[in-house]
PDB file of C-alpha atoms in Angstrom:
ATOM      1  CA  MET X  18      18.199  33.212 -99.950  1.00  0.00           C
ATOM      2  CA  SER X  19      16.889  32.346 -95.674  1.00  0.00           C
ATOM      3  CA  THR X  20      16.469  34.999 -93.277  1.00  0.00           C
ATOM      4  CA  THR X  21      15.470  35.124 -89.851  1.00  0.00           C
ATOM      5  CA  ILE X  22      12.966  36.644 -87.935  1.00  0.00           C
ATOM      6  CA  GLN X  23      11.853  36.013 -84.182  1.00  0.00           C
ATOM      7  CA  SER X  24       9.112  35.979 -82.858  1.00  0.00           C
ATOM      8  CA  GLU X  25       6.875  36.380 -79.980  1.00  0.00           C
ATOM      9  CA  MET X  26       3.910  34.002 -78.659  1.00  0.00           C
ATOM     10  CA  ARG X  27       0.688  35.787 -77.970  1.00  0.00           C
ATOM     11  CA  ASP X  28      -2.782  35.006 -76.509  1.00  0.00           C
ATOM     12  CA  SER X  29      -4.952  34.737 -79.256  1.00  0.00           C
ATOM     13  CA  ALA X  30      -8.365  35.300 -77.494  1.00  0.00           C
ATOM     14  CA  LYS X  31      -8.247  39.198 -76.197  1.00  0.00           C
ATOM     15  CA  HIS X  32      -8.468  41.994 -78.845  1.00  0.00           C
ATOM     16  CA  SER X  33      -6.966  44.069 -76.423  1.00  0.00           C
ATOM     17  CA  THR X  34      -3.513  42.415 -77.017  1.00  0.00           C
ATOM     18  CA  LEU X  35      -3.864  42.202 -80.776  1.00  0.00           C
ATOM     19  CA  THR X  36      -4.256  46.614 -79.954  1.00  0.00           C
ATOM     20  CA  GLN X  37      -1.742  46.712 -77.763  1.00  0.00           C
ATOM     21  CA  LEU X  38       0.534  44.901 -80.434  1.00  0.00           C
ATOM     22  CA  ARG X  39       0.210  47.155 -83.461  1.00  0.00           C
ATOM     23  CA  ASN X  40       0.276  50.246 -81.053  1.00  0.00           C
ATOM     24  CA  GLU X  41       4.121  48.847 -80.315  1.00  0.00           C
ATOM     25  CA  GLY X  42       5.103  48.175 -83.840  1.00  0.00           C
ATOM     26  CA  SER X  43       4.624  43.926 -84.159  1.00  0.00           C
ATOM     27  CA  VAL X  44       1.897  41.766 -85.746  1.00  0.00           C
ATOM     28  CA  PRO X  45      -0.453  39.431 -84.635  1.00  0.00           C
ATOM     29  CA  ALA X  46       0.439  36.343 -86.992  1.00  0.00           C
ATOM     30  CA  VAL X  47      -0.246  32.660 -86.922  1.00  0.00           C
ATOM     31  CA  VAL X  48       1.492  30.155 -87.745  1.00  0.00           C
ATOM     32  CA  TYR X  49       0.930  26.847 -89.293  1.00  0.00           C
ATOM     33  CA  GLY X  50       1.353  23.500 -92.045  1.00  0.00           C
ATOM     34  CA  TYR X  51       4.533  20.909 -91.937  1.00  0.00           C
ATOM     35  CA  LYS X  52       5.460  19.575 -89.246  1.00  0.00           C
ATOM     36  CA  THR X  53       3.840  23.003 -87.005  1.00  0.00           C
ATOM     37  CA  GLU X  54       0.302  22.997 -85.039  1.00  0.00           C
ATOM     38  CA  SER X  55      -1.257  26.574 -85.678  1.00  0.00           C
ATOM     39  CA  THR X  56       0.441  28.659 -83.182  1.00  0.00           C
ATOM     40  CA  SER X  57      -0.420  32.009 -82.590  1.00  0.00           C
ATOM     41  CA  ILE X  58       2.777  34.517 -82.096  1.00  0.00           C
ATOM     42  CA  SER X  59       4.183  38.194 -83.495  1.00  0.00           C
ATOM     43  CA  VAL X  60       6.656  39.585 -85.093  1.00  0.00           C
ATOM     44  CA  LYS X  61       7.884  43.033 -85.472  1.00  0.00           C
ATOM     45  CA  GLU X  62       7.127  44.864 -88.741  1.00  0.00           C
ATOM     46  CA  ARG X  63       9.766  46.520 -89.029  1.00  0.00           C
ATOM     47  CA  ASP X  64      11.475  42.681 -89.300  1.00  0.00           C
ATOM     48  CA  LEU X  65       9.434  41.968 -91.742  1.00  0.00           C
ATOM     49  CA  LEU X  66       9.384  44.358 -94.270  1.00  0.00           C
ATOM     50  CA  ASN X  67      12.926  44.541 -94.072  1.00  0.00           C
ATOM     51  CA  THR X  68      12.865  40.626 -95.097  1.00  0.00           C
ATOM     52  CA  LEU X  69      10.489  40.813 -97.660  1.00  0.00           C
ATOM     53  CA  ARG X  70      13.098  42.984 -99.411  1.00  0.00           C
ATOM     54  CA  VAL X  71      15.714  40.886 -99.406  1.00  0.00           C
ATOM     55  CA  THR X  72      13.644  37.550 -99.556  1.00  0.00           C
ATOM     56  CA  GLY X  73      10.714  38.848-102.125  1.00  0.00           C
ATOM     57  CA  ARG X  74       6.961  38.351-101.648  1.00  0.00           C
ATOM     58  CA  ASN X  75       7.495  34.197-101.778  1.00  0.00           C
ATOM     59  CA  GLY X  76      10.882  33.809-100.440  1.00  0.00           C
ATOM     60  CA  VAL X  77      11.695  31.871 -97.614  1.00  0.00           C
ATOM     61  CA  ILE X  78      12.379  33.031 -93.977  1.00  0.00           C
ATOM     62  CA  THR X  79      13.208  30.986 -91.296  1.00  0.00           C
ATOM     63  CA  LEU X  80      11.345  31.743 -88.278  1.00  0.00           C
ATOM     64  CA  LYS X  81      12.214  30.987 -84.606  1.00  0.00           C
ATOM     65  CA  VAL X  82       8.956  29.767 -83.087  1.00  0.00           C
ATOM     66  CA  ASP X  83       9.503  28.869 -78.933  1.00  0.00           C
ATOM     67  CA  GLY X  84      13.535  28.160 -79.844  1.00  0.00           C
ATOM     68  CA  LYS X  85      13.143  26.239 -82.917  1.00  0.00           C
ATOM     69  CA  ASP X  86      13.660  27.437 -86.183  1.00  0.00           C
ATOM     70  CA  VAL X  87      11.179  26.868 -89.067  1.00  0.00           C
ATOM     71  CA  ASP X  88      10.928  27.083 -91.935  1.00  0.00           C
ATOM     72  CA  VAL X  89       7.975  29.315 -93.712  1.00  0.00           C
ATOM     73  CA  VAL X  90       6.214  31.372 -96.528  1.00  0.00           C
ATOM     74  CA  LEU X  91       4.698  34.870 -95.844  1.00  0.00           C
ATOM     75  CA  HIS X  92       0.980  33.070 -96.864  1.00  0.00           C
ATOM     76  CA  ASP X  93      -1.249  35.494 -96.031  1.00  0.00           C
ATOM     77  CA  TYR X  94      -1.199  39.542 -94.935  1.00  0.00           C
ATOM     78  CA  GLN X  95      -4.363  41.913 -94.263  1.00  0.00           C
ATOM     79  CA  ALA X  96      -2.982  45.364 -94.745  1.00  0.00           C
ATOM     80  CA  GLY X  97      -4.347  48.858 -94.097  1.00  0.00           C
ATOM     81  CA  ALA X  98      -6.998  50.189 -96.134  1.00  0.00           C
ATOM     82  CA  LEU X  99      -5.083  53.657 -95.369  1.00  0.00           C
ATOM     83  CA  LYS X 100      -1.645  53.415 -94.242  1.00  0.00           C
ATOM     84  CA  GLY X 101      -1.359  49.988 -96.339  1.00  0.00           C
ATOM     85  CA  ASP X 102       0.643  49.049 -92.591  1.00  0.00           C
ATOM     86  CA  ILE X 103       0.518  45.099 -91.953  1.00  0.00           C
ATOM     87  CA  ARG X 104      -2.054  44.084 -90.052  1.00  0.00           C
ATOM     88  CA  HIS X 105      -1.958  40.458 -89.986  1.00  0.00           C
ATOM     89  CA  ALA X 106      -0.098  37.653 -90.859  1.00  0.00           C
ATOM     90  CA  ASP X 107       0.086  33.845 -91.830  1.00  0.00           C
ATOM     91  CA  PHE X 108       2.702  31.722 -92.501  1.00  0.00           C
ATOM     92  CA  LEU X 109       3.053  28.183 -93.764  1.00  0.00           C
ATOM     93  CA  ALA X 110       5.431  26.328 -92.332  1.00  0.00           C
ATOM     94  CA  ILE X 111       7.201  24.278 -95.105  1.00  0.00           C
ATOM     95  CA  ASN X 112       9.351  20.779 -96.481  1.00  0.00           C
ATOM     96  CA  MET X 113      12.170  22.742 -97.906  1.00  0.00           C
ATOM     97  CA  THR X 114      12.275  19.132-100.283  1.00  0.00           C
ATOM     98  CA  GLU X 115       8.590  19.653-101.401  1.00  0.00           C
ATOM     99  CA  GLU X 116       7.109  21.811-104.670  1.00  0.00           C
ATOM    100  CA  LEU X 117       4.687  24.583-103.917  1.00  0.00           C
ATOM    101  CA  GLU X 118       1.755  26.280-105.335  1.00  0.00           C
ATOM    102  CA  VAL X 119       2.941  29.970-105.424  1.00  0.00           C
ATOM    103  CA  ASP X 120       1.618  33.097-107.537  1.00  0.00           C
ATOM    104  CA  VAL X 121       4.865  34.948-109.308  1.00  0.00           C
ATOM    105  CA  VAL X 122       4.044  38.044-110.853  1.00  0.00           C
ATOM    106  CA  VAL X 123       4.517  38.091-114.794  1.00  0.00           C
ATOM    107  CA  HIS X 124       7.341  39.923-115.783  1.00  0.00           C
ATOM    108  CA  LEU X 125       7.458  41.550-119.867  1.00  0.00           C
ATOM    109  CA  VAL X 126      11.083  41.155-121.393  1.00  0.00           C
ATOM    110  CA  GLY X 127      11.926  42.478-124.163  1.00  0.00           C
ATOM    111  CA  THR X 128      10.502  45.130-126.711  1.00  0.00           C
ATOM    112  CA  SER X 129       7.504  43.970-129.083  1.00  0.00           C
ATOM    113  CA  PRO X 130       7.970  45.402-132.522  1.00  0.00           C
ATOM    114  CA  GLY X 131       3.812  45.303-132.341  1.00  0.00           C
ATOM    115  CA  GLU X 132       4.659  48.563-129.639  1.00  0.00           C
ATOM    116  CA  LYS X 133       7.281  49.823-131.866  1.00  0.00           C
ATOM    117  CA  GLU X 134       4.038  50.011-135.010  1.00  0.00           C
ATOM    118  CA  GLY X 135       2.147  51.862-132.633  1.00  0.00           C
ATOM    119  CA  GLY X 136       0.646  48.939-130.434  1.00  0.00           C
ATOM    120  CA  VAL X 137      -0.896  48.956-126.884  1.00  0.00           C
ATOM    121  CA  ILE X 138       0.634  46.680-124.536  1.00  0.00           C
ATOM    122  CA  GLN X 139      -2.036  45.134-122.446  1.00  0.00           C
ATOM    123  CA  GLN X 140      -1.529  42.548-119.612  1.00  0.00           C
ATOM    124  CA  PRO X 141      -4.842  41.199-118.938  1.00  0.00           C
ATOM    125  CA  ASN X 142      -2.791  39.025-115.801  1.00  0.00           C
ATOM    126  CA  PHE X 143      -0.188  40.000-114.676  1.00  0.00           C
ATOM    127  CA  GLU X 144       0.476  36.740-112.458  1.00  0.00           C
ATOM    128  CA  VAL X 145       0.866  33.304-112.823  1.00  0.00           C
ATOM    129  CA  LYS X 146       0.700  30.061-110.852  1.00  0.00           C
ATOM    130  CA  ILE X 147       3.333  27.678-110.745  1.00  0.00           C
ATOM    131  CA  LYS X 148       4.908  24.545-108.672  1.00  0.00           C
ATOM    132  CA  ALA X 149       7.719  24.894-107.795  1.00  0.00           C
ATOM    133  CA  LYS X 150      10.293  23.764-104.365  1.00  0.00           C
ATOM    134  CA  PRO X 151      10.941  26.917-102.386  1.00  0.00           C
ATOM    135  CA  SER X 152      14.895  26.871-102.986  1.00  0.00           C
ATOM    136  CA  ALA X 153      13.810  27.509-106.289  1.00  0.00           C
ATOM    137  CA  ILE X 154      10.747  30.133-106.697  1.00  0.00           C
ATOM    138  CA  PRO X 155      11.414  33.118-109.041  1.00  0.00           C
ATOM    139  CA  GLU X 156      10.983  36.548-108.028  1.00  0.00           C
ATOM    140  CA  ALA X 157       8.936  37.049-111.656  1.00  0.00           C
ATOM    141  CA  PHE X 158       7.944  34.600-114.104  1.00  0.00           C
ATOM    142  CA  GLU X 159       9.878  36.368-117.082  1.00  0.00           C
ATOM    143  CA  VAL X 160       7.993  36.641-120.701  1.00  0.00           C
ATOM    144  CA  ASP X 161       9.272  37.300-123.555  1.00  0.00           C
ATOM    145  CA  ILE X 162       7.818  39.830-126.046  1.00  0.00           C
ATOM    146  CA  SER X 163      10.204  40.893-129.188  1.00  0.00           C
ATOM    147  CA  LYS X 164       8.112  38.800-131.292  1.00  0.00           C
ATOM    148  CA  LEU X 165       4.524  40.440-130.783  1.00  0.00           C
ATOM    149  CA  GLU X 166       2.857  41.948-133.441  1.00  0.00           C
ATOM    150  CA  ILE X 167      -0.002  43.817-133.632  1.00  0.00           C
ATOM    151  CA  GLY X 168      -3.161  41.568-132.980  1.00  0.00           C
ATOM    152  CA  GLU X 169      -1.238  38.623-131.347  1.00  0.00           C
ATOM    153  CA  ALA X 170      -0.643  37.452-128.009  1.00  0.00           C
ATOM    154  CA  ILE X 171       0.746  35.262-125.355  1.00  0.00           C
ATOM    155  CA  THR X 172      -1.064  32.545-123.312  1.00  0.00           C
ATOM    156  CA  VAL X 173      -0.225  29.581-120.973  1.00  0.00           C
ATOM    157  CA  ALA X 174      -0.875  26.881-123.923  1.00  0.00           C
ATOM    158  CA  ASP X 175       2.234  29.272-125.970  1.00  0.00           C
ATOM    159  CA  ILE X 176       5.257  29.035-122.773  1.00  0.00           C
ATOM    160  CA  ARG X 177       4.184  25.675-121.419  1.00  0.00           C
ATOM    161  CA  LYS X 178       6.638  23.364-123.072  1.00  0.00           C
ATOM    162  CA  LYS X 179       9.296  26.519-123.331  1.00  0.00           C
ATOM    163  CA  SER X 180       9.227  26.710-119.389  1.00  0.00           C
ATOM    164  CA  LYS X 181      11.169  25.263-116.656  1.00  0.00           C
ATOM    165  CA  PHE X 182       8.613  25.578-114.597  1.00  0.00           C
ATOM    166  CA  GLU X 183       4.674  23.676-114.014  1.00  0.00           C
ATOM    167  CA  ILE X 184       2.326  26.207-114.717  1.00  0.00           C
ATOM    168  CA  LEU X 185      -0.484  25.139-112.914  1.00  0.00           C
ATOM    169  CA  ASN X 186      -3.155  27.933-114.673  1.00  0.00           C
ATOM    170  CA  ASP X 187      -5.201  26.858-118.036  1.00  0.00           C
ATOM    171  CA  ASP X 188      -4.324  26.946-121.553  1.00  0.00           C
ATOM    172  CA  GLY X 189      -6.273  30.166-121.954  1.00  0.00           C
ATOM    173  CA  HIS X 190      -4.768  32.203-119.251  1.00  0.00           C
ATOM    174  CA  ALA X 191      -3.613  35.205-121.559  1.00  0.00           C
ATOM    175  CA  LEU X 192      -0.052  37.150-120.242  1.00  0.00           C
ATOM    176  CA  VAL X 193      -0.038  39.432-122.755  1.00  0.00           C
ATOM    177  CA  LEU X 194      -1.168  41.213-126.183  1.00  0.00           C
ATOM    178  CA  VAL X 195      -0.736  43.205-128.431  1.00  0.00           C
ATOM    179  CA  SER X 196      -4.167  45.647-129.264  1.00  0.00           C
ATOM    180  CA  ALA X 197      -4.139  48.148-132.233  1.00  0.00           C
ATOM    181  CA  PRO X 198      -3.621  51.764-131.863  1.00  0.00           C
ATOM    182  CA  ARG X 199      -7.419  53.574-132.202  1.00  0.00           C
ATOM    183  CA  THR X 200      -8.051  56.136-134.688  1.00  0.00           C
ATOM    184  CA  GLU X 201      -8.786  59.435-135.261  1.00  0.00           C
ATOM    185  CA  ALA X 202     -12.396  57.937-135.505  1.00  0.00           C
ATOM    186  CA  ASP X 203     -12.444  55.964-132.612  1.00  0.00           C
ATOM    187  CA  LEU X 204     -11.073  59.188-130.844  1.00  0.00           C
ATOM    188  CA  GLU X 205     -13.876  61.211-131.854  1.00  0.00           C
ATOM    189  CA  ALA X 206     -16.399  58.870-130.555  1.00  0.00           C
ATOM    190  CA  LEU X 207     -15.331  58.502-127.533  1.00  0.00           C
ATOM    191  CA  GLU X 208     -15.329  62.639-127.138  1.00  0.00           C
ATOM    192  CA  SER X 209     -18.763  62.498-128.736  1.00  0.00           C
ATOM    193  CA  ASP X 210     -20.377  59.942-126.013  1.00  0.00           C
ATOM    194  CA  PRO X 211     -20.871  61.175-123.363  1.00  0.00           C
ATOM    195  CA  VAL X 212     -19.788  59.150-119.528  1.00  0.00           C
ATOM    196  CA  GLU X 213     -23.411  59.224-117.490  1.00  0.00           C
ATOM    197  CA  THR X 214     -22.504  59.881-114.140  1.00  0.00           C
ATOM    198  CA  ASP X 215     -24.625  58.813-111.176  1.00  0.00           C
ATOM    199  CA  ALA X 216     -26.570  62.175-109.997  1.00  0.00           C
ATOM    200  CA  ASN X 217     -26.444  60.237-105.904  1.00  0.00           C
ATOM    201  CA  PRO X 218     -22.927  58.718-105.467  1.00  0.00           C
ATOM    202  CA  GLU X 219     -23.017  55.453-103.271  1.00  0.00           C
ATOM    203  CA  VAL X 220     -21.290  57.001-100.094  1.00  0.00           C
ATOM    204  CA  ILE X 221     -18.885  54.045 -99.548  1.00  0.00           C
ATOM    205  CA  GLY X 222     -18.173  53.176 -95.950  1.00  0.00           C
ATOM    206  CA  LYS X 223     -14.855  51.911 -93.957  1.00  0.00           C
ATOM    207  CA  GLU X 224     -14.499  48.174 -94.712  1.00  0.00           C
ATOM    208  CA  LYS X 225     -14.316  46.687 -91.551  1.00  0.00           C
ATOM    209  CA  GLU X 226     -11.138  44.723 -90.678  1.00  0.00           C
ATOM    210  CA  GLU X 227     -11.811  41.420 -90.042  1.00  0.00           C
ATOM    211  CA  GLU X 228      -9.312  40.483 -86.976  1.00  0.00           C
ATOM    212  CA  LYS X 229      -7.964  36.570 -86.371  1.00  0.00           C
TER     213      LYS X 229
END
């Protein structure tokens, strides 16, 4: 599904312009890629957030740029450390007939027998990189754990041939595992081992945001 967002041209050279745009509820952005020269634009943050709720993180957006419709995906963005607002966005213009490389969230499906027996489900990696046409990119990559016992794991090697998508991660990329439950001896060992604390903790300052 494609959703349209209106953009406005902007002056990329002035810092004061970025501040003014954000104060007005807009997001400074840039669009580049397929048949599109790098262009500085801005979009309404409200419109962008509403669109992402519909299309998902990897969904296709129709971006109106200087009177033209451009098919794009949200390639990257910067979020504010405190409010979580979008401070800057990069839109990648795409060819709808060519495959893209995208990171997709791993969603576990089913109930693990090992978990029923007291094992603990762990996800070493929460995303998998796949190649797919823009219209076929899934909101999540499903991994079936209905046969996973204690001590077993699922890696990319286990699902590569079964997947309808081309997976770009290495075979050893671990997606999920079921570890054995901790014994009473393990818990007692943790309680008896005091946690060391730094008497002079380091003061972490505010991260300086990089402006584009």
